[in-house]
């Protein structure tokens, strides 16, 4: 099936309130353009250099999301144009995003990444660290960021019960922080969870933003 056909069949299954991020990492520009032609406007990338290169060449009405692990020293390259950063997992990174947001005279939307998987390798905050950030007085000074929600990745397993439990854990956390903080830069509305293998389950568990790559574009070729 073509990219356009894949997009159409995925969109049919998505409820109205769920935003689709088309994960285009490692995919060539022609495939992204194909998705763009069929109406997709939100794309997610994992690598800073690749994102910068693509954003320079592809249509300006694309909303670029950064979904990978972001190093503080690279924030400056994407700060002028990125529309949402999904994987924020430290206060240090938040401060750097704020600094670069200020330089570019804009407010950068961020999702805090929570560690829900059992694997050690997945990045993210635990519950205590999440509350430490949200409660910190210093956060109020960061007027060039907006914390718009949470992001998480479930364990890479075939055990649906485990995945469901991890998603539900994140959903509960999401609801417990909603409307709880009256800082003007905390506006918790987005719950980003679910990828090609588990997005229907993620939506069942309350996700309102899914990040789908291979089901749209086919398998990734990392040697490209
Ligand atoms: C690559 C990636 C995805 C998409 O994965 P697929 O399995 O191809 O849908 C989603 N989220 C993150 C954080 C990723 O790195």
Tab-separated table of C-alpha atoms in Angstrom, residues 13-179:
chain	number	residue	atom	x	y	z
A	13	UNK	CA	-9.638	4.305	12.925
A	14	UNK	CA	-8.706	7.449	14.865
A	15	UNK	CA	-11.371	9.166	16.954
A	16	UNK	CA	-11.852	12.895	16.269
A	17	UNK	CA	-10.017	14.000	19.425
A	18	UNK	CA	-6.816	12.078	18.605
A	19	UNK	CA	-4.004	13.949	16.833
A	20	UNK	CA	-1.828	11.972	14.446
A	21	UNK	CA	1.899	12.641	14.391
A	22	UNK	CA	3.390	11.003	11.294
A	23	UNK	CA	6.828	9.820	12.388
A	24	UNK	CA	9.077	10.424	9.392
A	25	UNK	CA	12.533	9.735	10.844
A	26	UNK	CA	14.888	8.185	8.279
A	27	UNK	CA	12.186	8.520	5.589
A	28	UNK	CA	13.019	10.352	2.362
A	29	UNK	CA	11.433	13.707	1.563
A	30	UNK	CA	9.401	12.206	-1.298
A	31	UNK	CA	7.477	10.043	1.151
A	32	UNK	CA	6.862	13.005	3.457
A	33	UNK	CA	5.584	15.011	0.487
A	34	UNK	CA	3.268	12.165	-0.406
A	35	UNK	CA	1.794	12.293	3.090
A	36	UNK	CA	1.627	16.081	2.874
A	37	UNK	CA	-0.265	15.888	-0.423
A	38	UNK	CA	-2.851	13.698	1.225
A	39	UNK	CA	-3.396	16.269	3.961
A	40	UNK	CA	-1.025	15.296	6.766
A	41	UNK	CA	0.569	18.370	8.381
A	42	UNK	CA	2.151	17.120	11.610
A	43	UNK	CA	5.404	15.187	11.357
A	44	UNK	CA	7.696	13.831	14.067
A	45	UNK	CA	11.472	13.474	13.871
A	46	UNK	CA	14.065	12.020	16.266
A	47	UNK	CA	17.343	13.442	15.071
A	48	UNK	CA	18.172	17.149	15.239
A	49	UNK	CA	20.258	17.418	12.083
A	50	UNK	CA	17.763	15.430	10.045
A	51	UNK	CA	14.898	17.577	11.321
A	52	UNK	CA	16.722	20.822	10.504
A	53	UNK	CA	17.555	19.600	6.999
A	54	UNK	CA	14.015	18.446	6.287
A	55	UNK	CA	12.370	21.563	7.710
A	56	UNK	CA	14.527	23.672	5.394
A	57	UNK	CA	13.431	21.796	2.284
A	58	UNK	CA	9.841	20.762	2.906
A	59	UNK	CA	6.625	22.861	2.878
A	60	UNK	CA	6.448	25.636	5.463
A	61	UNK	CA	2.989	24.689	6.666
A	62	UNK	CA	4.332	21.515	8.275
A	63	UNK	CA	4.239	21.428	12.068
A	64	UNK	CA	7.407	19.677	13.179
A	65	UNK	CA	7.464	17.730	16.412
A	66	UNK	CA	10.707	16.580	17.971
A	67	UNK	CA	10.077	13.172	19.523
A	68	UNK	CA	13.588	11.882	20.217
A	69	UNK	CA	15.959	12.341	23.092
A	70	UNK	CA	17.081	15.962	22.948
A	71	UNK	CA	20.503	17.066	24.141
A	72	UNK	CA	20.653	20.555	25.670
A	73	UNK	CA	23.416	21.693	23.333
A	74	UNK	CA	21.232	20.988	20.297
A	75	UNK	CA	18.079	22.833	21.341
A	76	UNK	CA	19.257	25.981	19.563
A	77	UNK	CA	19.022	24.363	16.137
A	78	UNK	CA	15.326	23.494	16.366
A	79	UNK	CA	14.131	26.337	18.635
A	80	UNK	CA	13.293	28.727	15.757
A	81	UNK	CA	10.599	26.495	14.289
A	82	UNK	CA	9.771	23.350	16.301
A	83	UNK	CA	6.105	23.254	17.304
A	84	UNK	CA	6.222	20.614	20.051
A	85	UNK	CA	9.053	18.840	21.882
A	86	UNK	CA	7.800	15.497	23.226
A	87	UNK	CA	10.666	14.067	25.218
A	88	UNK	CA	11.573	16.636	27.863
A	89	UNK	CA	12.929	14.738	30.838
A	90	UNK	CA	14.974	17.177	32.911
A	91	UNK	CA	14.735	20.645	34.376
A	92	UNK	CA	18.070	21.479	32.793
A	93	UNK	CA	16.650	20.772	29.339
A	94	UNK	CA	13.532	22.807	30.109
A	95	UNK	CA	15.706	25.778	31.072
A	96	UNK	CA	17.685	25.525	27.854
A	97	UNK	CA	14.492	25.326	25.775
A	98	UNK	CA	13.253	28.424	27.607
A	99	UNK	CA	16.493	30.258	26.905
A	100	UNK	CA	16.327	29.447	23.206
A	101	UNK	CA	12.607	30.272	23.116
A	102	UNK	CA	13.449	33.696	24.503
A	103	UNK	CA	16.193	34.231	21.911
A	104	UNK	CA	13.703	33.400	19.175
A	105	UNK	CA	10.960	35.466	20.776
A	106	UNK	CA	8.548	32.557	20.978
A	107	UNK	CA	6.957	30.146	23.422
A	108	UNK	CA	7.931	26.526	22.835
A	109	UNK	CA	5.430	23.794	23.689
A	110	UNK	CA	6.863	20.857	25.615
A	111	UNK	CA	5.642	17.473	26.821
A	112	UNK	CA	7.299	15.983	29.864
A	113	UNK	CA	8.338	12.406	29.213
A	114	UNK	CA	7.415	9.949	31.930
A	115	UNK	CA	9.152	6.614	32.293
A	116	UNK	CA	6.453	3.950	32.245
A	117	UNK	CA	8.230	0.996	30.619
A	118	UNK	CA	10.046	-1.644	32.588
A	119	UNK	CA	13.118	-1.406	30.390
A	120	UNK	CA	15.973	0.567	31.882
A	121	UNK	CA	16.918	2.050	28.552
A	122	UNK	CA	13.838	4.183	27.972
A	123	UNK	CA	14.260	7.809	28.995
A	124	UNK	CA	11.866	9.688	31.193
A	125	UNK	CA	10.954	11.079	34.587
A	126	UNK	CA	9.501	9.080	37.436
A	127	UNK	CA	6.446	10.423	39.250
A	128	UNK	CA	8.447	12.116	41.967
A	129	UNK	CA	10.698	13.905	39.485
A	130	UNK	CA	7.664	14.994	37.477
A	131	UNK	CA	6.070	16.613	40.527
A	132	UNK	CA	9.369	18.223	41.494
A	133	UNK	CA	9.472	20.007	38.149
A	134	UNK	CA	5.808	20.999	38.162
A	135	UNK	CA	5.998	22.294	41.732
A	136	UNK	CA	9.263	24.153	41.444
A	137	UNK	CA	9.244	27.908	41.938
A	138	UNK	CA	11.849	28.284	39.248
A	139	UNK	CA	9.462	26.930	36.641
A	140	UNK	CA	7.315	30.042	36.973
A	141	UNK	CA	10.195	32.105	35.594
A	142	UNK	CA	10.340	30.126	32.378
A	143	UNK	CA	7.961	32.233	30.322
A	144	UNK	CA	9.162	30.962	26.955
A	145	UNK	CA	8.022	27.401	27.446
A	146	UNK	CA	4.565	25.943	27.801
A	147	UNK	CA	4.142	22.526	29.383
A	148	UNK	CA	1.241	21.163	27.384
A	149	UNK	CA	1.140	17.583	28.585
A	150	UNK	CA	2.847	14.233	29.018
A	151	UNK	CA	4.475	11.682	26.754
A	152	UNK	CA	5.372	8.066	27.363
A	153	UNK	CA	6.446	4.850	25.702
A	154	UNK	CA	5.257	1.433	26.803
A	155	UNK	CA	7.520	-1.599	27.115
A	156	UNK	CA	8.496	-3.324	23.927
A	157	UNK	CA	6.596	-6.545	24.601
A	158	UNK	CA	3.767	-8.631	23.195
A	159	UNK	CA	2.103	-8.761	26.579
A	160	UNK	CA	-0.967	-6.569	26.094
A	161	UNK	CA	-1.796	-6.550	29.800
A	162	UNK	CA	1.590	-5.089	30.627
A	163	UNK	CA	1.269	-2.437	27.931
A	164	UNK	CA	-2.239	-1.556	29.067
A	165	UNK	CA	-1.104	-1.189	32.665
A	166	UNK	CA	1.697	1.134	31.646
A	167	UNK	CA	-0.623	3.289	29.528
A	168	UNK	CA	-3.194	3.438	32.315
A	169	UNK	CA	-0.515	4.465	34.774
A	170	UNK	CA	0.382	7.393	32.514
A	171	UNK	CA	-3.272	8.294	31.945
A	172	UNK	CA	-3.868	8.419	35.687
A	173	UNK	CA	-0.853	10.628	36.169
A	174	UNK	CA	-2.078	12.872	33.336
A	175	UNK	CA	-5.465	13.297	34.988
A	176	UNK	CA	-3.959	13.853	38.392
A	177	UNK	CA	-1.869	16.803	37.180
A	178	UNK	CA	-4.595	18.376	35.030
A	179	UNK	CA	-5.902	21.674	36.406
